[in-house]
Amino acid sequence: MKILLIGAGGTIGSAIEKELAPRHDIVRIGRTSGDEHVDISDSASIRKLFERTGSFDALICAAGNVTFAPLAEMTEDAFALGLRDKLMGQVNLLLIGREFANDGASFTFTTGVLSHDPIAKGASASLVNGAIDAFVRAAAIELPRGMRVNSVSPTVLVEAMGSYAPYFRGYKPVPATDVALAYAKSVEGLQTGQTYHVG
Ligand SMILES: NC(=O)c1ccc[n+]([C@@H]2O[C@H](COP(=O)([O-])OP(=O)(O)OC[C@H]3O[C@@H](n4cnc5c(N)ncnc54)[C@H](OP(=O)(O)O)[C@@H]3O)[C@@H](O)[C@H]2O)c1
């Protein structure tokens, strides 16, 4: 399969690449790193990416930014980053990407544990993750040509605990290799409309 992997240089993305590269042709995409560049918060940038990459069999997004701040400090502007980047970025990857997707192609998005197990300063992440998981369920029943869409919702990763540990006390972190398996299930299996919880 030709797989477009957005966020390939990241903690999760690099583990996905290790899992899938032995069996597939991976296009490594980042904001500034990788074979191709895109800013998912900008739909014109997304369209230009697909015009360069052409048709594909699977798209994985392991990228997405939100604001982490106490709710008392959260403003409409502070929420805007998550809405524009992690939420509409991934929605737009499907809306624009479906024009370039081969029959039977899959989209796999990244959400996270905070949709249902919140932490302090995580309101934007919770909102966006829950919205994408809901979007996936809805989009799956209307996608034409055998196309599929799923999300992967990991808990905090072992590899991220260096910086995230103070925010995730009491959470049992999972290794990136385990998280990568959920992307393999989405891409190489036949399920659709699913959210794979890891951890
Ligand atoms: N790490 C965790 O413990 C964890 C747990 C649950 C969920 N998640 C979610 O998983 C996703 C990835 O997390 P991560 O920790 O793997 O991130 P990361 O290590 O910071 O890597 C992010 C990757 O995404 C790319 N990227 C960032 N913003 C982008 C944009 N606007 N457009 C296109 N590409 C962009 C980066 O490109 P460059 O390399 O060019 O900068 C990089 O390759 C995030 O949505 C995060 O919320 C992470």
mmCIF file of C-alpha atoms and ligand atoms in Angstrom:
data_model
loop_
_atom_site.group_PDB
_atom_site.id
_atom_site.type_symbol
_atom_site.label_atom_id
_atom_site.label_comp_id
_atom_site.label_asym_id
_atom_site.label_seq_id
_atom_site.Cartn_x
_atom_site.Cartn_y
_atom_site.Cartn_z
ATOM 1 C CA MET A 1 0.000 0.000 0.000
ATOM 2 C CA LYS A 2 1.035 3.595 -0.504
ATOM 3 C CA ILE A 3 0.615 5.175 2.935
ATOM 4 C CA LEU A 4 0.771 8.914 3.649
ATOM 5 C CA LEU A 5 2.062 9.286 7.228
ATOM 6 C CA ILE A 6 1.627 12.766 8.660
ATOM 7 C CA GLY A 7 3.702 13.334 11.795
ATOM 8 C CA ALA A 8 6.193 10.654 10.730
ATOM 9 C CA GLY A 9 9.030 12.280 12.681
ATOM 10 C CA GLY A 10 7.115 12.383 15.974
ATOM 11 C CA THR A 11 6.994 10.070 18.984
ATOM 12 C CA ILE A 12 3.957 8.163 17.693
ATOM 13 C CA GLY A 13 4.680 8.644 13.982
ATOM 14 C CA SER A 14 8.181 7.179 14.137
ATOM 15 C CA ALA A 15 6.820 4.035 15.847
ATOM 16 C CA ILE A 16 4.114 3.732 13.165
ATOM 17 C CA GLU A 17 6.765 4.005 10.472
ATOM 18 C CA LYS A 18 8.822 1.211 12.082
ATOM 19 C CA GLU A 19 5.735 -1.024 12.227
ATOM 20 C CA LEU A 20 4.477 -0.424 8.674
ATOM 21 C CA ALA A 21 7.584 0.354 6.588
ATOM 22 C CA PRO A 22 8.639 -3.324 6.187
ATOM 23 C CA ARG A 23 5.342 -4.058 4.400
ATOM 24 C CA HIS A 24 4.357 -0.804 2.683
ATOM 25 C CA ASP A 25 5.516 2.265 0.788
ATOM 26 C CA ILE A 26 5.504 5.112 3.344
ATOM 27 C CA VAL A 27 5.513 8.806 2.420
ATOM 28 C CA ARG A 28 6.942 10.569 5.508
ATOM 29 C CA ILE A 29 5.249 13.910 6.069
ATOM 30 C CA GLY A 30 5.865 16.578 8.706
ATOM 31 C CA ARG A 31 5.400 20.276 9.199
ATOM 32 C CA THR A 32 9.106 20.858 8.572
ATOM 33 C CA SER A 33 10.614 17.341 8.601
ATOM 34 C CA GLY A 34 10.126 14.350 6.273
ATOM 35 C CA ASP A 35 9.821 13.744 2.511
ATOM 36 C CA GLU A 36 6.865 16.123 2.170
ATOM 37 C CA HIS A 37 5.631 19.066 4.234
ATOM 38 C CA VAL A 38 2.142 20.172 5.245
ATOM 39 C CA ASP A 39 0.511 22.371 7.840
ATOM 40 C CA ILE A 40 -2.713 20.552 8.680
ATOM 41 C CA SER A 41 -4.196 23.739 10.156
ATOM 42 C CA ASP A 42 -4.215 25.242 6.618
ATOM 43 C CA SER A 43 -6.564 23.581 4.100
ATOM 44 C CA ALA A 44 -4.703 25.145 1.133
ATOM 45 C CA SER A 45 -1.512 23.480 2.384
ATOM 46 C CA ILE A 46 -3.385 20.142 2.673
ATOM 47 C CA ARG A 47 -4.650 20.389 -0.927
ATOM 48 C CA LYS A 48 -1.145 21.199 -2.199
ATOM 49 C CA LEU A 49 0.201 18.150 -0.337
ATOM 50 C CA PHE A 50 -2.288 15.808 -2.065
ATOM 51 C CA GLU A 51 -1.558 17.410 -5.434
ATOM 52 C CA ARG A 52 2.118 16.487 -4.897
ATOM 53 C CA THR A 53 1.597 12.996 -3.449
ATOM 54 C CA GLY A 54 -1.210 11.907 -5.798
ATOM 55 C CA SER A 55 -3.451 8.948 -5.073
ATOM 56 C CA PHE A 56 -2.958 6.802 -1.956
ATOM 57 C CA ASP A 57 -4.261 3.694 -0.198
ATOM 58 C CA ALA A 58 -4.031 4.884 3.401
ATOM 59 C CA LEU A 59 -3.578 8.163 5.207
ATOM 60 C CA ILE A 60 -2.469 8.293 8.837
ATOM 61 C CA CYS A 61 -2.376 11.513 10.831
ATOM 62 C CA ALA A 62 -0.230 11.326 13.981
ATOM 63 C CA ALA A 63 -0.032 15.104 14.361
ATOM 64 C CA GLY A 64 -2.211 17.723 15.974
ATOM 65 C CA ASN A 65 -1.754 20.656 18.311
ATOM 66 C CA VAL A 66 -3.980 21.943 21.116
ATOM 67 C CA THR A 67 -3.512 24.455 23.941
ATOM 68 C CA PHE A 68 -2.764 23.059 27.402
ATOM 69 C CA ALA A 69 -3.780 25.662 30.031
ATOM 70 C CA PRO A 70 -5.950 25.894 33.152
ATOM 71 C CA LEU A 71 -9.621 26.302 32.303
ATOM 72 C CA ALA A 72 -9.587 29.628 34.193
ATOM 73 C CA GLU A 73 -7.146 30.964 31.581
ATOM 74 C CA MET A 74 -8.800 29.390 28.524
ATOM 75 C CA THR A 75 -10.307 31.915 26.107
ATOM 76 C CA GLU A 76 -12.032 31.499 22.751
ATOM 77 C CA ASP A 77 -8.670 32.256 21.125
ATOM 78 C CA ALA A 78 -6.924 29.592 23.211
ATOM 79 C CA PHE A 79 -9.430 26.983 22.015
ATOM 80 C CA ALA A 80 -9.013 28.143 18.401
ATOM 81 C CA LEU A 81 -5.637 26.403 17.991
ATOM 82 C CA GLY A 82 -7.038 22.955 18.756
ATOM 83 C CA LEU A 83 -10.137 23.558 16.630
ATOM 84 C CA ARG A 84 -8.108 24.740 13.628
ATOM 85 C CA ASP A 85 -5.192 22.325 13.982
ATOM 86 C CA LYS A 86 -5.920 18.928 15.578
ATOM 87 C CA LEU A 87 -9.702 18.959 14.926
ATOM 88 C CA MET A 88 -10.357 20.622 11.542
ATOM 89 C CA GLY A 89 -6.863 19.641 10.384
ATOM 90 C CA GLN A 90 -7.838 15.971 10.573
ATOM 91 C CA VAL A 91 -11.403 16.578 9.298
ATOM 92 C CA ASN A 92 -9.968 18.475 6.317
ATOM 93 C CA LEU A 93 -7.525 15.633 5.605
ATOM 94 C CA LEU A 94 -10.604 13.481 4.989
ATOM 95 C CA LEU A 95 -12.694 16.127 3.178
ATOM 96 C CA ILE A 96 -9.896 16.987 0.750
ATOM 97 C CA GLY A 97 -8.105 13.634 0.828
ATOM 98 C CA ARG A 98 -11.168 11.660 -0.314
ATOM 99 C CA GLU A 99 -10.767 13.268 -3.770
ATOM 100 C CA PHE A 100 -7.314 11.668 -4.048
ATOM 101 C CA ALA A 101 -7.988 8.403 -2.166
ATOM 102 C CA ASN A 102 -8.096 5.089 -4.049
ATOM 103 C CA ASP A 103 -11.165 2.836 -3.717
ATOM 104 C CA GLY A 104 -11.013 1.091 -0.341
ATOM 105 C CA ALA A 105 -8.539 3.622 1.092
ATOM 106 C CA SER A 106 -8.431 4.209 4.842
ATOM 107 C CA PHE A 107 -8.023 7.304 6.989
ATOM 108 C CA THR A 108 -6.634 6.863 10.518
ATOM 109 C CA PHE A 109 -6.662 9.817 12.888
ATOM 110 C CA THR A 110 -5.141 10.382 16.320
ATOM 111 C CA THR A 111 -7.115 11.434 19.379
ATOM 112 C CA GLY A 112 -6.191 10.473 22.949
ATOM 113 C CA VAL A 113 -7.258 9.328 26.418
ATOM 114 C CA LEU A 114 -8.266 12.827 27.536
ATOM 115 C CA SER A 115 -11.598 12.560 25.681
ATOM 116 C CA HIS A 116 -12.884 10.361 28.520
ATOM 117 C CA ASP A 117 -10.247 10.578 31.296
ATOM 118 C CA PRO A 118 -9.469 14.289 31.733
ATOM 119 C CA ILE A 119 -6.531 16.026 33.419
ATOM 120 C CA ALA A 120 -6.062 19.599 34.648
ATOM 121 C CA LYS A 121 -5.174 21.962 31.772
ATOM 122 C CA GLY A 122 -6.548 19.477 29.233
ATOM 123 C CA ALA A 123 -9.971 20.938 28.325
ATOM 124 C CA SER A 124 -9.005 21.729 24.730
ATOM 125 C CA ALA A 125 -7.467 18.285 24.195
ATOM 126 C CA SER A 126 -10.554 16.600 25.709
ATOM 127 C CA LEU A 127 -12.908 18.597 23.489
ATOM 128 C CA VAL A 128 -10.980 17.983 20.286
ATOM 129 C CA ASN A 129 -10.305 14.280 20.929
ATOM 130 C CA GLY A 130 -13.963 13.596 21.670
ATOM 131 C CA ALA A 131 -15.040 15.503 18.568
ATOM 132 C CA ILE A 132 -12.765 13.503 16.273
ATOM 133 C CA ASP A 133 -13.843 10.164 17.744
ATOM 134 C CA ALA A 134 -17.478 11.198 17.108
ATOM 135 C CA PHE A 135 -16.673 12.445 13.592
ATOM 136 C CA VAL A 136 -15.063 9.100 12.762
ATOM 137 C CA ARG A 137 -18.220 7.196 13.754
ATOM 138 C CA ALA A 138 -20.377 9.515 11.640
ATOM 139 C CA ALA A 139 -18.137 9.788 8.579
ATOM 140 C CA ALA A 140 -17.672 6.008 8.387
ATOM 141 C CA ILE A 141 -21.329 5.377 7.564
ATOM 142 C CA GLU A 142 -21.321 7.828 4.640
ATOM 143 C CA LEU A 143 -17.926 7.324 3.011
ATOM 144 C CA PRO A 144 -18.294 6.013 -0.554
ATOM 145 C CA ARG A 145 -16.149 3.574 -2.622
ATOM 146 C CA GLY A 146 -15.310 1.275 0.309
ATOM 147 C CA MET A 147 -13.307 3.990 2.040
ATOM 148 C CA ARG A 148 -12.829 3.590 5.801
ATOM 149 C CA VAL A 149 -12.017 5.865 8.740
ATOM 150 C CA ASN A 150 -10.900 5.075 12.313
ATOM 151 C CA SER A 151 -9.168 6.864 15.177
ATOM 152 C CA VAL A 152 -6.465 5.712 17.580
ATOM 153 C CA SER A 153 -6.854 7.002 21.129
ATOM 154 C CA PRO A 154 -3.675 6.317 23.109
ATOM 155 C CA THR A 155 -3.028 7.026 26.745
ATOM 156 C CA VAL A 156 0.228 8.814 27.532
ATOM 157 C CA LEU A 157 3.285 7.156 25.969
ATOM 158 C CA VAL A 158 6.294 5.823 27.880
ATOM 159 C CA GLU A 159 8.472 7.837 25.478
ATOM 160 C CA ALA A 160 6.650 11.086 26.382
ATOM 161 C CA MET A 161 6.810 10.696 30.166
ATOM 162 C CA GLY A 162 9.988 12.791 30.404
ATOM 163 C CA SER A 163 7.951 15.942 29.852
ATOM 164 C CA TYR A 164 4.348 14.724 30.457
ATOM 165 C CA ALA A 165 4.756 12.798 33.749
ATOM 166 C CA PRO A 166 3.764 15.722 36.042
ATOM 167 C CA TYR A 167 0.460 16.089 34.131
ATOM 168 C CA PHE A 168 -0.347 12.353 34.038
ATOM 169 C CA ARG A 169 0.216 11.157 37.618
ATOM 170 C CA GLY A 170 -1.435 7.772 38.129
ATOM 171 C CA TYR A 171 -1.716 6.978 34.408
ATOM 172 C CA LYS A 172 0.040 3.809 33.240
ATOM 173 C CA PRO A 173 2.012 4.802 30.135
ATOM 174 C CA VAL A 174 2.120 2.554 27.053
ATOM 175 C CA PRO A 175 5.118 1.988 24.781
ATOM 176 C CA ALA A 176 4.947 3.524 21.306
ATOM 177 C CA THR A 177 5.326 0.051 19.767
ATOM 178 C CA ASP A 178 1.941 -0.957 21.297
ATOM 179 C CA VAL A 179 0.304 2.229 20.009
ATOM 180 C CA ALA A 180 1.690 1.568 16.524
ATOM 181 C CA LEU A 181 -0.153 -1.777 16.396
ATOM 182 C CA ALA A 182 -3.512 0.008 16.557
ATOM 183 C CA TYR A 183 -2.599 1.950 13.406
ATOM 184 C CA ALA A 184 -1.641 -1.328 11.715
ATOM 185 C CA LYS A 185 -5.040 -2.773 12.648
ATOM 186 C CA SER A 186 -6.791 0.249 11.172
ATOM 187 C CA VAL A 187 -4.747 0.346 7.958
ATOM 188 C CA GLU A 188 -4.342 -3.380 7.287
ATOM 189 C CA GLY A 189 -7.685 -4.598 8.658
ATOM 190 C CA LEU A 190 -11.192 -3.949 7.363
ATOM 191 C CA GLN A 191 -12.901 -2.210 10.290
ATOM 192 C CA THR A 192 -14.390 1.271 10.001
ATOM 193 C CA GLY A 193 -15.942 3.843 12.354
ATOM 194 C CA GLN A 194 -13.843 2.521 15.236
ATOM 195 C CA THR A 195 -11.821 4.225 17.950
ATOM 196 C CA TYR A 196 -8.959 1.998 19.108
ATOM 197 C CA HIS A 197 -8.148 2.746 22.741
ATOM 198 C CA VAL A 198 -4.562 1.851 23.642
ATOM 199 C CA GLY A 199 -3.740 1.716 27.356
HETATM 200 N N1 LIG B 1 2.804 11.562 23.048
HETATM 201 C C1 LIG B 1 1.790 11.097 23.753
HETATM 202 O O1 LIG B 1 1.954 10.589 24.881
HETATM 203 C C2 LIG B 1 0.404 11.144 23.180
HETATM 204 C C3 LIG B 1 -0.629 10.443 23.820
HETATM 205 C C4 LIG B 1 -1.919 10.497 23.287
HETATM 206 C C5 LIG B 1 -2.175 11.237 22.137
HETATM 207 N N2 LIG B 1 -1.158 11.922 21.531
HETATM 208 C C6 LIG B 1 -1.467 12.695 20.336
HETATM 209 O O2 LIG B 1 -0.732 12.172 19.246
HETATM 210 C C7 LIG B 1 -0.413 13.215 18.320
HETATM 211 C C8 LIG B 1 1.083 13.150 18.039
HETATM 212 O O3 LIG B 1 1.762 13.243 19.272
HETATM 213 P P1 LIG B 1 3.354 13.026 19.404
HETATM 214 O O4 LIG B 1 3.667 13.070 20.859
HETATM 215 O O5 LIG B 1 3.786 11.864 18.585
HETATM 216 O O6 LIG B 1 3.850 14.396 18.720
HETATM 217 P P2 LIG B 1 5.338 14.898 18.411
HETATM 218 O O7 LIG B 1 6.369 13.932 18.881
HETATM 219 O O8 LIG B 1 5.406 16.309 18.899
HETATM 220 O O9 LIG B 1 5.370 14.908 16.791
HETATM 221 C C9 LIG B 1 4.463 15.643 16.085
HETATM 222 C C10 LIG B 1 4.638 15.383 14.600
HETATM 223 O O10 LIG B 1 3.601 16.065 13.917
HETATM 224 C C11 LIG B 1 4.125 17.033 13.015
HETATM 225 N N3 LIG B 1 3.251 18.228 13.113
HETATM 226 C C12 LIG B 1 3.041 19.022 14.193
HETATM 227 N N4 LIG B 1 2.151 19.986 13.893
HETATM 228 C C13 LIG B 1 1.811 19.803 12.587
HETATM 229 C C14 LIG B 1 0.953 20.491 11.696
HETATM 230 N N5 LIG B 1 0.239 21.572 12.065
HETATM 231 N N6 LIG B 1 0.855 20.029 10.428
HETATM 232 C C15 LIG B 1 1.546 18.932 10.034
HETATM 233 N N7 LIG B 1 2.362 18.244 10.831
HETATM 234 C C16 LIG B 1 2.504 18.682 12.103
HETATM 235 C C17 LIG B 1 5.529 17.279 13.451
HETATM 236 O O11 LIG B 1 6.285 17.688 12.313
HETATM 237 P P3 LIG B 1 7.830 18.182 12.438
HETATM 238 O O12 LIG B 1 8.610 16.922 12.743
HETATM 239 O O13 LIG B 1 8.154 18.706 11.101
HETATM 240 O O14 LIG B 1 7.839 19.188 13.549
HETATM 241 C C18 LIG B 1 5.931 15.908 14.007
HETATM 242 O O15 LIG B 1 6.341 15.053 12.947
HETATM 243 C C19 LIG B 1 -0.887 14.518 18.965
HETATM 244 O O16 LIG B 1 -2.149 14.858 18.440
HETATM 245 C C20 LIG B 1 -1.037 14.156 20.438
HETATM 246 O O17 LIG B 1 -2.050 14.904 21.084
HETATM 247 C C21 LIG B 1 0.114 11.882 22.022
#
